[in-house]
Amino acid sequence: MTEPGSILCSLVHMYEEGEHFVYERNERLQITGADGEFERYRYVGIAYYLQDRLFLIDYESLTSNEISQTILIPSFKSCITRLNGLKMGVSAADHRTPACSRVVWEYLGQEINPVNAYRRVRLYSQDDPAIDDDLRGRLAQTKVVDGLFVIA
C-alpha cells in the first residue's frame, strides 16, 4: 500500500496482555536521496480470532493518521511458518486513497535476535534476491474478479 509494486517487510511482536492479544508492527521506508536514512512507522493494535481467521486492527501510533486491518487465513497444515492474508487501509498520503494488498506473515520463533530482524525491515523490489520464490509466489496469488479482490 505504501509503494505499489514493492514488497514491504515489517516486524510484528504479538503478545498477550491481560485477556487480549495485542501487537506492535514496525515499518521503515527508505528516504529517497538520503543514503541509509529511513522514515519509521509504529503501529499498535489488537488481534481477534474468529471462525478460523485472525483479524488484526491497528493504528499508526506516532502520527495517529492511519488505521488498517489485516486478515490472516490459516492453511491448516501441520507445520505452519507463513500465513497468507490481506491488509486493508487508507493511504497516509494527502489523497487518503483506500487500498488493499496481499500480505504474508512469517513466524520467526519465540526467541529472535531483534537487531538482525529489524535490519530486514524495509522496502524490497519484487526481483530482490532476498525475497524467496515461495514468498514471491504467495504475494502473486491475487486477482480481481467482478470487481472483488480474490485470493487464488
Tab-separated table of C-alpha atoms in Angstrom, residues 34-152:
chain	number	residue	atom	x	y	z
A	34	ALA	CA	19.144	10.187	1.708
A	35	ASP	CA	21.508	7.241	1.763
A	36	GLY	CA	20.795	4.978	4.730
A	37	GLU	CA	18.071	7.182	6.229
A	38	PHE	CA	14.602	5.831	6.947
A	39	GLU	CA	11.160	7.073	7.895
A	40	ARG	CA	9.921	4.976	10.811
A	41	TYR	CA	6.344	3.931	11.492
A	42	ARG	CA	4.984	2.163	14.563
A	43	TYR	CA	1.540	0.604	14.618
A	44	VAL	CA	-0.197	-0.777	17.698
A	45	GLY	CA	-3.251	-2.954	17.606
A	46	ILE	CA	-5.348	-5.809	18.864
A	47	ALA	CA	-5.848	-9.291	17.415
A	48	TYR	CA	-9.071	-11.310	17.281
A	49	TYR	CA	-9.573	-14.959	16.335
A	50	LEU	CA	-12.955	-15.634	14.725
A	51	GLN	CA	-14.137	-18.515	12.516
A	52	ASP	CA	-10.633	-19.793	11.682
A	53	ARG	CA	-9.366	-16.328	10.772
A	54	LEU	CA	-7.097	-13.865	12.548
A	55	PHE	CA	-8.327	-10.266	12.415
A	56	LEU	CA	-5.763	-7.611	13.327
A	57	ILE	CA	-6.732	-3.954	13.689
A	58	ASP	CA	-4.097	-1.292	14.278
A	59	TYR	CA	-3.321	2.401	14.021
A	60	GLU	CA	-0.125	4.349	13.374
A	61	SER	CA	0.821	5.482	16.878
A	62	LEU	CA	3.421	8.148	16.071
A	63	THR	CA	1.174	10.353	13.923
A	64	SER	CA	-2.288	8.848	14.586
A	65	ASN	CA	-3.238	9.427	10.944
A	66	GLU	CA	-3.742	5.871	9.678
A	67	ILE	CA	-5.736	2.781	10.644
A	68	SER	CA	-5.599	-0.617	8.965
A	69	GLN	CA	-6.999	-4.108	9.221
A	70	THR	CA	-5.224	-7.349	8.345
A	71	ILE	CA	-6.989	-10.689	7.923
A	72	LEU	CA	-4.789	-13.794	8.082
A	73	ILE	CA	-6.063	-17.125	6.802
A	74	PRO	CA	-4.513	-20.303	8.294
A	75	SER	CA	-3.763	-23.148	5.874
A	76	PHE	CA	-4.420	-25.998	8.375
A	77	LYS	CA	-1.173	-27.769	7.518
A	78	SER	CA	0.624	-29.489	10.389
A	79	CYS	CA	3.623	-27.145	10.336
A	80	ILE	CA	2.819	-23.527	9.544
A	81	THR	CA	5.560	-20.934	9.316
A	82	ARG	CA	3.772	-18.488	6.995
A	83	LEU	CA	0.211	-17.170	6.970
A	84	ASN	CA	-1.405	-15.609	3.907
A	85	GLY	CA	-3.850	-12.752	4.099
A	86	LEU	CA	-4.999	-9.300	3.082
A	87	LYS	CA	-4.315	-5.852	4.504
A	88	MET	CA	-6.804	-3.038	4.011
A	89	GLY	CA	-6.432	0.568	4.931
A	90	VAL	CA	-6.294	4.150	3.801
A	91	SER	CA	-3.130	5.730	2.472
A	92	ALA	CA	-1.392	8.161	4.800
A	93	ALA	CA	-0.739	10.383	1.768
A	94	ASP	CA	-2.743	13.574	1.190
A	95	HIS	CA	-5.269	11.915	-1.131
A	96	ARG	CA	-6.249	9.275	1.543
A	97	THR	CA	-6.871	6.567	-1.072
A	98	PRO	CA	-8.294	3.260	0.242
A	99	ALA	CA	-6.121	0.278	-0.645
A	100	CYS	CA	-5.917	-3.477	-0.247
A	101	SER	CA	-2.803	-5.611	-0.613
A	102	ARG	CA	-1.722	-9.201	-0.234
A	103	VAL	CA	0.331	-9.997	2.892
A	104	VAL	CA	2.338	-12.940	4.140
A	105	TRP	CA	3.294	-13.178	7.808
A	106	GLU	CA	6.246	-15.391	8.694
A	107	TYR	CA	6.731	-16.827	12.185
A	108	LEU	CA	10.271	-16.082	13.377
A	109	GLY	CA	10.080	-18.010	16.666
A	110	GLN	CA	9.829	-17.166	20.341
A	111	GLU	CA	13.492	-16.191	20.693
A	112	ILE	CA	14.831	-13.940	17.938
A	113	ASN	CA	17.728	-11.553	17.522
A	114	PRO	CA	15.817	-8.241	17.361
A	115	VAL	CA	18.699	-6.326	15.752
A	116	ASN	CA	19.037	-8.816	12.884
A	117	ALA	CA	15.255	-8.997	12.449
A	118	TYR	CA	14.938	-5.194	12.352
A	119	ARG	CA	17.656	-4.927	9.688
A	120	ARG	CA	15.327	-6.800	7.305
A	121	VAL	CA	12.546	-4.222	7.835
A	122	ARG	CA	12.417	-2.139	4.651
A	123	LEU	CA	11.089	-1.941	1.091
A	124	TYR	CA	12.260	-4.556	-1.406
A	125	SER	CA	11.858	-4.669	-5.170
A	126	GLN	CA	9.933	-7.693	-6.462
A	127	ASP	CA	13.079	-9.159	-8.013
A	128	ASP	CA	15.312	-8.658	-4.945
A	129	PRO	CA	17.275	-11.889	-4.258
A	130	ALA	CA	16.404	-11.577	-0.541
A	131	ILE	CA	12.799	-12.477	-1.463
A	132	ASP	CA	12.497	-16.250	-1.867
A	133	ASP	CA	10.375	-17.905	-4.568
A	134	ASP	CA	7.748	-19.171	-2.095
A	135	LEU	CA	7.152	-15.677	-0.725
A	136	ARG	CA	7.117	-14.131	-4.198
A	137	GLY	CA	4.587	-16.768	-5.322
A	138	ARG	CA	2.306	-16.233	-2.327
A	139	LEU	CA	2.245	-12.476	-2.904
A	140	ALA	CA	1.398	-13.003	-6.583
A	141	GLN	CA	-1.688	-15.148	-5.860
A	142	THR	CA	-4.197	-12.331	-6.234
A	143	LYS	CA	-6.621	-11.232	-8.858
A	144	VAL	CA	-9.674	-9.025	-9.262
A	145	VAL	CA	-12.842	-10.881	-10.307
A	146	ASP	CA	-16.046	-8.925	-10.938
A	147	GLY	CA	-14.562	-6.012	-9.017
A	148	LEU	CA	-13.652	-8.131	-5.975
A	149	PHE	CA	-10.117	-8.730	-4.702
A	150	VAL	CA	-9.719	-12.541	-4.629
A	151	ILE	CA	-7.002	-14.749	-3.122
A	152	ALA	CA	-6.257	-17.555	-5.570
